[in-house]
CSV table of C-alpha atoms and ligand atoms in Angstrom, one decimal:
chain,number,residue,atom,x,y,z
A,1,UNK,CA,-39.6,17.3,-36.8
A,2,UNK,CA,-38.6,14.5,-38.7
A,3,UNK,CA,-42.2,12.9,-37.6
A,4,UNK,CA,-43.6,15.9,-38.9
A,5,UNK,CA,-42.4,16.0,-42.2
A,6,UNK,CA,-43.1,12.3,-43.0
A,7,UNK,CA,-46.7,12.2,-42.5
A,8,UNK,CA,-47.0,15.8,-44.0
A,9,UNK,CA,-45.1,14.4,-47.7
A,10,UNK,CA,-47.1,10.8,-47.1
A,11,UNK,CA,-50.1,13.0,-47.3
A,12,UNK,CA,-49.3,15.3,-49.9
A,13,UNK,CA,-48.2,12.6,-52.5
A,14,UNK,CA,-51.1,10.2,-51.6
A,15,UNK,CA,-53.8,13.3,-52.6
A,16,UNK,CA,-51.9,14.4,-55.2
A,17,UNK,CA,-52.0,11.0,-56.3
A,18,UNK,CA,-55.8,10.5,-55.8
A,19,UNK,CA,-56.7,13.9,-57.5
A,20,UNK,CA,-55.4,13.0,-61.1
A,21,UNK,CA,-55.7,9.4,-60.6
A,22,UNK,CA,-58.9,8.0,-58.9
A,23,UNK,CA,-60.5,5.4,-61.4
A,24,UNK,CA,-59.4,4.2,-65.3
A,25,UNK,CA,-62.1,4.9,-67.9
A,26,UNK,CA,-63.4,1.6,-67.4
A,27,UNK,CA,-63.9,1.7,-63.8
A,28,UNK,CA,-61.3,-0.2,-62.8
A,29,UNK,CA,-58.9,1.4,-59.8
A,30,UNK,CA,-55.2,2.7,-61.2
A,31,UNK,CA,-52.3,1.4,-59.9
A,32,UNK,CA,-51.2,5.2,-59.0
A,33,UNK,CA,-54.2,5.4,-56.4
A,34,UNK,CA,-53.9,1.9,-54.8
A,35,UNK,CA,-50.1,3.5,-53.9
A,36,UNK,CA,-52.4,6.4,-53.3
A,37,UNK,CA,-53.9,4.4,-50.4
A,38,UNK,CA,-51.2,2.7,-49.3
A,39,UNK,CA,-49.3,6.5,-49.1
A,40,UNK,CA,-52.3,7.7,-46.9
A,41,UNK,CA,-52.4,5.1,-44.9
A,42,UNK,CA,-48.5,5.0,-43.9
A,43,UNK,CA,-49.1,8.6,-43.4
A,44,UNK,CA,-51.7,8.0,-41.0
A,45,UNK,CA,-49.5,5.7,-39.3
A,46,UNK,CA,-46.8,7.5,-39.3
A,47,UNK,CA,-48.5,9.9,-37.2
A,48,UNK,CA,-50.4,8.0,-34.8
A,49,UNK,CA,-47.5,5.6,-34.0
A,50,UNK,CA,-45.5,7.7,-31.0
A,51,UNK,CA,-41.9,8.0,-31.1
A,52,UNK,CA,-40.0,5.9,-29.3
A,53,UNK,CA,-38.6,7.9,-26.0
A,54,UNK,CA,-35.1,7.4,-25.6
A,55,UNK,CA,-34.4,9.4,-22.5
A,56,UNK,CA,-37.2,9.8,-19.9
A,57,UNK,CA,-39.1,10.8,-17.9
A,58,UNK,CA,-36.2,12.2,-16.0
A,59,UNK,CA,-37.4,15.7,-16.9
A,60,UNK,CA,-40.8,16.9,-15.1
A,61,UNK,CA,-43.1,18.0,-17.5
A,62,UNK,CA,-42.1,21.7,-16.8
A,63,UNK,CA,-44.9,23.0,-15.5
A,64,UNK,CA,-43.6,25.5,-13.9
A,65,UNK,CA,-45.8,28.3,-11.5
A,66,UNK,CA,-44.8,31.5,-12.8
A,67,UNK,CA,-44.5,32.8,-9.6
A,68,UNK,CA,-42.1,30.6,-8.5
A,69,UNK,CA,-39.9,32.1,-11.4
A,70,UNK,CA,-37.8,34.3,-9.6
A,71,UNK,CA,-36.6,31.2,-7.5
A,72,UNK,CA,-36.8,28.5,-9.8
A,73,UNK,CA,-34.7,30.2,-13.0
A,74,UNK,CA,-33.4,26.8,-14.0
A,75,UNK,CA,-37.7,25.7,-14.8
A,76,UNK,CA,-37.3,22.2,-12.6
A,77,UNK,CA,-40.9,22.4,-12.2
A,78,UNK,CA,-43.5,21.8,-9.3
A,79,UNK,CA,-43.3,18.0,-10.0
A,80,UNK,CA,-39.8,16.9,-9.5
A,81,UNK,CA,-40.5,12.8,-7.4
A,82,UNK,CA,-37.1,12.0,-5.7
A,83,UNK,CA,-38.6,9.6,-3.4
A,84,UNK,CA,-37.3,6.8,-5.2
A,85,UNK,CA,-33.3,8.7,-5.1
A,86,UNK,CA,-30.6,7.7,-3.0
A,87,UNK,CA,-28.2,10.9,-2.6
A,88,UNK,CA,-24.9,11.1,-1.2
A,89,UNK,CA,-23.4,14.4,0.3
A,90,UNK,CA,-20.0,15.1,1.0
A,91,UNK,CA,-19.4,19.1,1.9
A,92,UNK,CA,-16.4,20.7,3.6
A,93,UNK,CA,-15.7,22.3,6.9
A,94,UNK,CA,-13.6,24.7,5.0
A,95,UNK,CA,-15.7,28.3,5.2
A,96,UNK,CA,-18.7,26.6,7.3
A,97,UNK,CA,-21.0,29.4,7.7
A,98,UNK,CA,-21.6,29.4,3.9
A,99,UNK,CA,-21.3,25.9,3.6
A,100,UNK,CA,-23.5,24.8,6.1
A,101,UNK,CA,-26.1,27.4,4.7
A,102,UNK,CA,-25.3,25.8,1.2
A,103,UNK,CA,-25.7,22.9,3.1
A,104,UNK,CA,-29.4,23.6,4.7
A,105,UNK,CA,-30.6,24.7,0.8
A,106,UNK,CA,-29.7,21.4,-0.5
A,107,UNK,CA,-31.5,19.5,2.4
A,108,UNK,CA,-34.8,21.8,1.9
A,109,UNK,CA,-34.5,21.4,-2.0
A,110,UNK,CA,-34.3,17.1,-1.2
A,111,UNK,CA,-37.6,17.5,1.3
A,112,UNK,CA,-39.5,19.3,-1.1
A,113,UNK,CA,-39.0,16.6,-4.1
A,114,UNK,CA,-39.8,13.9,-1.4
A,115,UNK,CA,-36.2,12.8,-0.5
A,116,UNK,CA,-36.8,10.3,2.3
A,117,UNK,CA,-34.4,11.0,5.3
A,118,UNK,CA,-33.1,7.5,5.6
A,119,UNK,CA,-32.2,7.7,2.1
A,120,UNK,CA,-29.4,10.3,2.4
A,121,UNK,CA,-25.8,9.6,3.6
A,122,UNK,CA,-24.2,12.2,4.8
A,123,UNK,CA,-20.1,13.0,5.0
A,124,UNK,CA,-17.6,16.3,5.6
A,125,UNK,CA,-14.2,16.3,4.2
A,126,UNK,CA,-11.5,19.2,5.7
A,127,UNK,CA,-11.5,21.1,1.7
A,128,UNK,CA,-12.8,21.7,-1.1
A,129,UNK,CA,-9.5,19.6,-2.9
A,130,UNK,CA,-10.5,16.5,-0.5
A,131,UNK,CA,-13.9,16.7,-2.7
A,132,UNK,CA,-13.6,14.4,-5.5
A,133,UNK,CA,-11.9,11.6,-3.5
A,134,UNK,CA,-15.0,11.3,-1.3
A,135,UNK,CA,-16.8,11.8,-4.4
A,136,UNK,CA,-15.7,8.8,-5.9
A,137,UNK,CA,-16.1,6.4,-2.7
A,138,UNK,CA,-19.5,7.5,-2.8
A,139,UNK,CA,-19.8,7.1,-6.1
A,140,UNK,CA,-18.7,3.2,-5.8
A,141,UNK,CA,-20.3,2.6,-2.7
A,142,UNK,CA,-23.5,1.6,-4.8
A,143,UNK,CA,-25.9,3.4,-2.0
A,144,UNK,CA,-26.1,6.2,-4.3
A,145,UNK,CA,-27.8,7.5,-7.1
A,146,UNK,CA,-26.4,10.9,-7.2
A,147,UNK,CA,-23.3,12.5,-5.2
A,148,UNK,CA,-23.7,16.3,-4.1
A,149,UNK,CA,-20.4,18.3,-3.3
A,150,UNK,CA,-20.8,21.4,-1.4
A,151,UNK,CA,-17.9,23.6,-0.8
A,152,UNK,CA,-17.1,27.3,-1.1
A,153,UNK,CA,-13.4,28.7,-2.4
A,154,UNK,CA,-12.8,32.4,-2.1
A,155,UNK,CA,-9.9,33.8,-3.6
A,156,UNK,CA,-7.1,34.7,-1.4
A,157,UNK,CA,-3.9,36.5,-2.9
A,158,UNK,CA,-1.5,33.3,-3.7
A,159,UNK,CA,-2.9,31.1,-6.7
A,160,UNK,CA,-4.1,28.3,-4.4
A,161,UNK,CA,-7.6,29.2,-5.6
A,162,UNK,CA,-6.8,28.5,-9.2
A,163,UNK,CA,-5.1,25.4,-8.9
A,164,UNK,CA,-7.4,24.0,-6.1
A,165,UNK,CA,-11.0,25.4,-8.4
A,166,UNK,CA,-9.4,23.9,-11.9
A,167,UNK,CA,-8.5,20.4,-9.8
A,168,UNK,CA,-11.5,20.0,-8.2
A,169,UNK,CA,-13.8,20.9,-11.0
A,170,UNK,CA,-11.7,18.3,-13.4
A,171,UNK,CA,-12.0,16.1,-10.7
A,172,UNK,CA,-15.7,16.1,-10.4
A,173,UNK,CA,-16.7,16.0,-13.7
A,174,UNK,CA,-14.0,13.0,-14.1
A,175,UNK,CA,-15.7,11.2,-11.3
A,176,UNK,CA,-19.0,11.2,-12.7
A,177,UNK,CA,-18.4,10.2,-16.6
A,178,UNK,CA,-16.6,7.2,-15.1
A,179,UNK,CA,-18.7,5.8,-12.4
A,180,UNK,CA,-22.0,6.6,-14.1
A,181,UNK,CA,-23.2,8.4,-10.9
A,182,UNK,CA,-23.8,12.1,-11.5
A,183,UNK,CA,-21.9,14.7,-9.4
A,184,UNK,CA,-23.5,17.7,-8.4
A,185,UNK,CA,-20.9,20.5,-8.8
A,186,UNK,CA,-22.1,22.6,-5.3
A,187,UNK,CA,-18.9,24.2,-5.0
A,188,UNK,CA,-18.8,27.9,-5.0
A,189,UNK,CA,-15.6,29.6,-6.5
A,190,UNK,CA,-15.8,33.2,-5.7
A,191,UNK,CA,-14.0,36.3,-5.4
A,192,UNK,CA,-14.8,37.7,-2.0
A,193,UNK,CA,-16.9,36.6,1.3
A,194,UNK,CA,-19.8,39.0,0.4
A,195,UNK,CA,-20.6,37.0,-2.9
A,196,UNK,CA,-20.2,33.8,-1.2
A,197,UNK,CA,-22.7,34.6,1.3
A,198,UNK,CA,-25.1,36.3,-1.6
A,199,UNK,CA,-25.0,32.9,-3.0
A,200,UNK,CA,-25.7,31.5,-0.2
A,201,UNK,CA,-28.3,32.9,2.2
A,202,UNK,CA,-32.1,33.2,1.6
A,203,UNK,CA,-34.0,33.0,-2.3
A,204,UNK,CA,-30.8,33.0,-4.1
A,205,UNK,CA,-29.1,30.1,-1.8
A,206,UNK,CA,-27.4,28.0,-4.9
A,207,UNK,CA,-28.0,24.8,-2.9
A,208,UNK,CA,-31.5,25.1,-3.7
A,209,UNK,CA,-31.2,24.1,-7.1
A,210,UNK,CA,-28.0,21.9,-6.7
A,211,UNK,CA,-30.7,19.4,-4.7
A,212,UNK,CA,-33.0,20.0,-7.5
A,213,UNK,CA,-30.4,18.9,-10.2
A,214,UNK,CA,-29.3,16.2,-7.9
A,215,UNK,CA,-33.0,14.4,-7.9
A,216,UNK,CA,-33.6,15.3,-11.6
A,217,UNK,CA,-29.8,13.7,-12.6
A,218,UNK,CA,-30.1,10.4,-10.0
A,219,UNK,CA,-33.7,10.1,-11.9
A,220,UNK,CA,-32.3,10.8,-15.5
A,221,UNK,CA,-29.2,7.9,-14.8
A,222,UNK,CA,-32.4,5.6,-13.3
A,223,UNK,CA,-34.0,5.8,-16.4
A,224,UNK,CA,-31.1,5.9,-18.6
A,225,UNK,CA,-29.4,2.8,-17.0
A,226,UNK,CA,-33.1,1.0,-16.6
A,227,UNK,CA,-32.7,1.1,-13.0
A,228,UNK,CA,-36.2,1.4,-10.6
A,229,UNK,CA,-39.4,2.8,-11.3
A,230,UNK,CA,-38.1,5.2,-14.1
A,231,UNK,CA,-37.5,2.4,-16.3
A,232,UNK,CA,-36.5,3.9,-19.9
A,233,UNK,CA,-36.1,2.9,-23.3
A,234,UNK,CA,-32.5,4.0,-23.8
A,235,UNK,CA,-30.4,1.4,-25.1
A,236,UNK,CA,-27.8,-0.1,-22.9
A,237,UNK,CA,-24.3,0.1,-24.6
A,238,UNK,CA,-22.8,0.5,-21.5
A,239,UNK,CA,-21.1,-3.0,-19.1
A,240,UNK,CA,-22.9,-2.1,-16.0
A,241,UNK,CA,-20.5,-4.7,-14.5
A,242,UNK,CA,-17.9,-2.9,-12.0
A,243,UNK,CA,-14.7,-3.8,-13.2
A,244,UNK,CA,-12.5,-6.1,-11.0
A,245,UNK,CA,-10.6,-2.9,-9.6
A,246,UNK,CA,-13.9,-1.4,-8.3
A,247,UNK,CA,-14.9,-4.5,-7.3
A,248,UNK,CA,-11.5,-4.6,-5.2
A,249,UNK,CA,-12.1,-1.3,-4.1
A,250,UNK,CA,-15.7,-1.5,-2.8
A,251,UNK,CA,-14.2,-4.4,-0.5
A,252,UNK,CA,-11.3,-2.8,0.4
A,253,UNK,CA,-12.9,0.0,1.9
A,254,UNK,CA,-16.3,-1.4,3.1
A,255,UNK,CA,-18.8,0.0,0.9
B,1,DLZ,C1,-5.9,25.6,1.9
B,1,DLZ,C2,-7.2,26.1,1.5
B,1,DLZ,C3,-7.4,27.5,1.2
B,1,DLZ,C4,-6.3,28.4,1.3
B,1,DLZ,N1,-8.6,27.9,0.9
B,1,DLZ,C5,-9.7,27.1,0.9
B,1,DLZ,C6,-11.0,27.5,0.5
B,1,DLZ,O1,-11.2,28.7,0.3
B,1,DLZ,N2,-12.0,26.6,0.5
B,1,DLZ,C7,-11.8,25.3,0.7
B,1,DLZ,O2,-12.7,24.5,0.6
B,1,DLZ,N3,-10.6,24.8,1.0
B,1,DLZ,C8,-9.5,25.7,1.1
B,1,DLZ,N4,-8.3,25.2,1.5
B,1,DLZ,C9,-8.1,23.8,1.9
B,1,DLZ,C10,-7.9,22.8,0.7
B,1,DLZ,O3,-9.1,22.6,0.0
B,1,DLZ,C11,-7.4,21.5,1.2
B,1,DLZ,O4,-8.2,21.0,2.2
B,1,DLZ,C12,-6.0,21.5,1.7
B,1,DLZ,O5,-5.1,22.0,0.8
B,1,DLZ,C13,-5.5,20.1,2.1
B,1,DLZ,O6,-5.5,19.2,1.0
């Protein structure tokens, strides 16, 4: 917008200009019109020159086919490349049926961006609560450009499900603002079996576009952090250094 509007006044004063100021009666050229010029010209260049990107090309370029619509609601697009992308998975045995099937959408999801096999680590935790932890050694374990947690929590009649869905959430989020790493929130918090498993099964399995984010987020922090083929133009404020207690931790436990 901003683009927009400078070329658009550049313009307008440099004909405005022009118009009521071309040549003095003596055929010499007015100092009004050589700024005239000099407007037009920065006009023209203000135009041509392309903005600097700050944040790409994580994004596909959305071209999505409109009859992959009622699928692909969130618009990832038919052109989503994770064959670059390193993705950790860590899901719970907690509620397995749905979690496997969660499981199985994520895995199709990875295949169709190009995931390669041998670039995704696999791990199972007992619960959803064990989720962050794992999280965060896969997180530091520097294999990984993305983490993906898949768990289900149904509701039972105690208020285990609110503490354990606020924890685990917090704990997620927390995990990827430190590390860097984005952290694919798979875990479904529902009320009942039967809307776990119509999250789960078939067109409307949630895992399908938790992969999809996954690839999309492990190619947006690429780009962002100038990491790979995704190289981007986004400053670096950040130290990329681990700190010395990651650096302790990543020996400690091996990674
Ligand atoms: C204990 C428990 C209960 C009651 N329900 C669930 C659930 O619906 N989904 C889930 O993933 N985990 C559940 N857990 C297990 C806890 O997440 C955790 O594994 C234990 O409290 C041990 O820390």
């Amino acid at each position: 917008m901003r683009r927009v509007l400078n070329y658009r006044h550049h313009l307008f004063y440099s004909f405005l200009l022009l118009f009521f100021s071309p040549v003095s009666p003596k055929g010499m050229v007015r100092l009004p019109t050589i700024v005239a010029v000099a407007c037009l010209l920065q006009g023209i260049a203000a135009f041509v020159t392309p903005r600097p990107v700050l944040l790409s090309p994580a994004r596909p370029s959305m071209r999505v086919n409109p009859l992959m619509m009622s699928k692909d609601l969130v618009g990832f697009g038919d052109d989503l490349d994770g064959s670059t992308c390193r993705i950790g998975i860590v899901k719970t045995r907690w509620n397995p049926e749905i979690v496997d099937s969660l499981y199985e959408g994520v895995r199709a999801a990875l295949n169709e961006t190009g995931v390669k096999d041998e670039n995704v680590y696999d791990t199972t935790v007992p619960g959803s609560f064990e989720l962050p932890l794992a999280a965060r050694f896969l997180a530091l374990s520097r294999q990984c450009d993305v983490v993906i947690t898949i768990g289900c929590l149904i509701k039972g009649e105690t208020m285990h499900f609110e503490y354990i869905a606020e924890a685990v959430t917090k704990g997620l989020m927390d995990i990827q603002l430190q590390t860097t790493i984005p952290v694919i929130f798979g875990v479904l918090t529902v009320l009942t079996e039967e809307q776990a498993v119509a999250r789960s099964k078939g067109e409307n399995n949630h895992g399908i576009s938790w992969g999809k984010t996954a690839v999309e987020m492990a190619l947006l922090r690429n780009a962002a952090l100038a990491k790979g083929p995704n190289r981007a133009t986004l400053p670096l404020t950040e130290k990329l250094e681990d700190t010395p207690e990651e650096k302790k931790q990543s020996k400690q436990f091996g990674f």
